[in-house]
Coordinates of C-alpha atoms in Angstrom, one line a residue:
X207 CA -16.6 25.2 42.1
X208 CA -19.9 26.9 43.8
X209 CA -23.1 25.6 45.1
X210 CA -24.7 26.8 41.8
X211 CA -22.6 25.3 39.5
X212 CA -23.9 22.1 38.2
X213 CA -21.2 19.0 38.4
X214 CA -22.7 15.3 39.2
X215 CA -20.4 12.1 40.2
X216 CA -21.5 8.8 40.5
X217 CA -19.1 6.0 41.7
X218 CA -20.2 2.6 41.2
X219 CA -18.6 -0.5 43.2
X220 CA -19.6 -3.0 40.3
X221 CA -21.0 -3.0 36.7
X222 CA -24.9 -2.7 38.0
X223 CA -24.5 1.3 38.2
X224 CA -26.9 1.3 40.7
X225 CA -25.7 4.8 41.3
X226 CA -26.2 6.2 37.6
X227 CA -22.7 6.9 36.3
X228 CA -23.9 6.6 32.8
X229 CA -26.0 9.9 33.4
X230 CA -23.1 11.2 35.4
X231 CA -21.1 13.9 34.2
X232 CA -18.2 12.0 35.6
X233 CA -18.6 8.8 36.7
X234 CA -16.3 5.6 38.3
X235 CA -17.0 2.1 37.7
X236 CA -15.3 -0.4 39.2
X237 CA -13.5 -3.3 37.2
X238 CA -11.2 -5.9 37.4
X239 CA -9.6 -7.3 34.0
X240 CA -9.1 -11.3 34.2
X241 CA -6.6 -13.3 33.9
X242 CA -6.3 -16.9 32.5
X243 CA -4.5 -19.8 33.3
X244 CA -6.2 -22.2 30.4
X245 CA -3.4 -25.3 31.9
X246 CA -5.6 -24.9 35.6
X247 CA -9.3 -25.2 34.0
X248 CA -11.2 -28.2 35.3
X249 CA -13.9 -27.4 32.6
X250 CA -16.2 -28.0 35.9
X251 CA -18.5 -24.5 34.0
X252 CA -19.0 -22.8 37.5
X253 CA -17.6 -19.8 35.7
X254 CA -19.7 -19.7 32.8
X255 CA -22.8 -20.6 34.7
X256 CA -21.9 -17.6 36.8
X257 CA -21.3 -15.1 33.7
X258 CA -24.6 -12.8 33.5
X259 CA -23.0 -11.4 30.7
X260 CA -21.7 -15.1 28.9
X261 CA -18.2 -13.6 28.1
X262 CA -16.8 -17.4 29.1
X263 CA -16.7 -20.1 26.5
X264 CA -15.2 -23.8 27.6
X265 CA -15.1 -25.1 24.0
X266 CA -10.7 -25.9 23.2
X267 CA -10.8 -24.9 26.9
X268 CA -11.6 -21.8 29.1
X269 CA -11.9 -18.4 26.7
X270 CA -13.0 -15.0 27.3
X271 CA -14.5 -12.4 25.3
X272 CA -13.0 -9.2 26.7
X273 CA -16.0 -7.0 24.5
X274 CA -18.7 -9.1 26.3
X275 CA -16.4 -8.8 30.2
X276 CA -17.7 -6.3 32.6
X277 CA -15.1 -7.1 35.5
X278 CA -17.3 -8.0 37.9
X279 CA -14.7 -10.9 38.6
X280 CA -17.4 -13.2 39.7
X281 CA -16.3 -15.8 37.6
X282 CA -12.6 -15.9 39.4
X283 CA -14.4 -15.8 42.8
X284 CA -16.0 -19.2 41.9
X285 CA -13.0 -20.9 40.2
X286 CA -11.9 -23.7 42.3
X287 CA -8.7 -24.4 40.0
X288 CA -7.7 -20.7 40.2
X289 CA -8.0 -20.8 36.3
X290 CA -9.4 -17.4 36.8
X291 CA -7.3 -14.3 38.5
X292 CA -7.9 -10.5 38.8
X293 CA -5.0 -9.2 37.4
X294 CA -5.4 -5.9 37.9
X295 CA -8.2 -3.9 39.3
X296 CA -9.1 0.1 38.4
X297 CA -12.2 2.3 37.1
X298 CA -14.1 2.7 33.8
X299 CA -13.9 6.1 33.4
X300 CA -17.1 8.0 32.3
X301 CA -17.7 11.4 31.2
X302 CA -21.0 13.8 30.2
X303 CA -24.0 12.2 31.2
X304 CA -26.9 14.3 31.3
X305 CA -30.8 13.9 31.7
X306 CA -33.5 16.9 31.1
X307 CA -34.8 17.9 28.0
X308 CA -31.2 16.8 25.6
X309 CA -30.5 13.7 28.0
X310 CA -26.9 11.3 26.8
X311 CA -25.3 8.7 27.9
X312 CA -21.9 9.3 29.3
X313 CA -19.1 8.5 27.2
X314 CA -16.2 5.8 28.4
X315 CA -13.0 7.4 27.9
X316 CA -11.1 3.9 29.4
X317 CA -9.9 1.9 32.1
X318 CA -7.1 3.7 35.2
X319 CA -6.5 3.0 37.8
X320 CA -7.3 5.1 41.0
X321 CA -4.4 7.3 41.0
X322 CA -5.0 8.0 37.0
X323 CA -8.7 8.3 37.3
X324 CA -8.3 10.6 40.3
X325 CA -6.0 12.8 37.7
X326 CA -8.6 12.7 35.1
X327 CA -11.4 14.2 37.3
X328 CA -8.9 17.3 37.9
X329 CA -8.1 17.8 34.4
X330 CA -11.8 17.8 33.9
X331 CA -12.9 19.7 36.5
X332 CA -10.3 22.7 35.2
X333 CA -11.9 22.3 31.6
X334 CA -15.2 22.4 32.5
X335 CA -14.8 25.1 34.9
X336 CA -12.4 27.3 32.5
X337 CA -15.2 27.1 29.8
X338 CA -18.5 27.4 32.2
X339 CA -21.0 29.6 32.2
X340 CA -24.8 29.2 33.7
X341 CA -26.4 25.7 32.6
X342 CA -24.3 24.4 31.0
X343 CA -23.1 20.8 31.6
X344 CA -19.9 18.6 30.8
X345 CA -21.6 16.8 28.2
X346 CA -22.9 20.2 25.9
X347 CA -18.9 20.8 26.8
X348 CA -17.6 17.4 25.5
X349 CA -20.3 18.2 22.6
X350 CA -19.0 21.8 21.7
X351 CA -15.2 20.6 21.9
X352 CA -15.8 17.2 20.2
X353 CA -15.0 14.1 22.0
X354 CA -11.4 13.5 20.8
X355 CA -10.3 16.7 22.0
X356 CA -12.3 16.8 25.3
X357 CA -10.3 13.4 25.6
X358 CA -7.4 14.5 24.5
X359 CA -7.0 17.8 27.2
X360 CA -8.5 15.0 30.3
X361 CA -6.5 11.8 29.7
X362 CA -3.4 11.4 31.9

C-alpha cells in the first residue's frame, strides 16, 4: 500500500474505543467472553454493581446477558468466589468505518482471536487493495460488494 492510499486502524485495549475503531476501516477491540460457575456465587452483587453495561442479573443466582456483555471482564476481576472466569480472550473484529461527507459506523464481522483477526486484516487488505482506486474507502467497498460477500472473501 502507498502513502496516498487511504487505510485507517484503530486498536482498542477495552470496549471504551477511545481510539475510534467504529470509524475505522478496520478496527480491533479487545474482549474477553465469561465464564460462570453459578455453584461459586456468594450473591455478595460486586459484579453487578460493577457492570456499566447491567449484563449481570443475581435473581435464581448469577446470569449473564451475552447481548448486553462487552468483555471488559471487570466483573470477574471483582469476584471474590471466582464465580466469574475469562474463558477466552480475542478481538471484535470491525470493518468500514468512515467519516466525511457519507460517514458509517463500522460493521462487526465477530469475535477471533489474534492469530484469526491478524488473518482477517490480510484478506482485507488484498480485497481492498485489488479493487482500489483514488478515494475510495473500505466501507464504499463493503457497500459496493454487499456485506455478506465482503464477509464472506475476509473471514478465516
Amino acid at each position: 500500500m502507498r502513502h496516498h492510499h487511504q487505510f485507517r486502524m484503530a486498536v482498542a485495549s477495552c470496549p471504551n474505543g477511545c481510539s475510534q475503531p467504529h470509524i475505522a476501516d478496520f478496527g480491533l477491540i479487545a474482549f474477553a467472553r465469561i465464564g460462570l460457575e453459578p455453584a461459586k456465587c456468594s450473591g455478595c452483587g460486586h459484579c453487578v454493581a460493577i457492570c456499566a453495561e447491567k449484563a449481570l442479573h443475581l435473581e435464581d443466582g448469577i446470569r449473564l446477558d451475552p447481548s448486553r456483555c462487552l468483555g471488559c471482564a471487570a466483573c470477574a476481576r471483582v469476584c471474590p468466589e471466582k464465580a466469574l472466569r475469562v474463558d477466552q480472550t480475542g478481538y471484535r473484529v470491525l470493518i468500514g468505518g468512515k467519516l466525511g461527507r457519507h460517514p458509517r459506523l463500522a460493521h462487526e464481522l465477530g469475535f477471533y482471536e489474534l492469530p484469526d483477526a491478524l488473518e482477517i486484516l490480510g484478506k482485507v487488505l488484498r480485497v481492498f487493495m485489488g479493487h482500489h482506486r483514488t478515494g475510495l474507502r473500505l466501507g464504499d467497498l463493503v457497500e459496493k460488494l454487499g456485506r455478506e460477500e465482503f464477509n464472506d472473501l475476509v473471514r478465516p
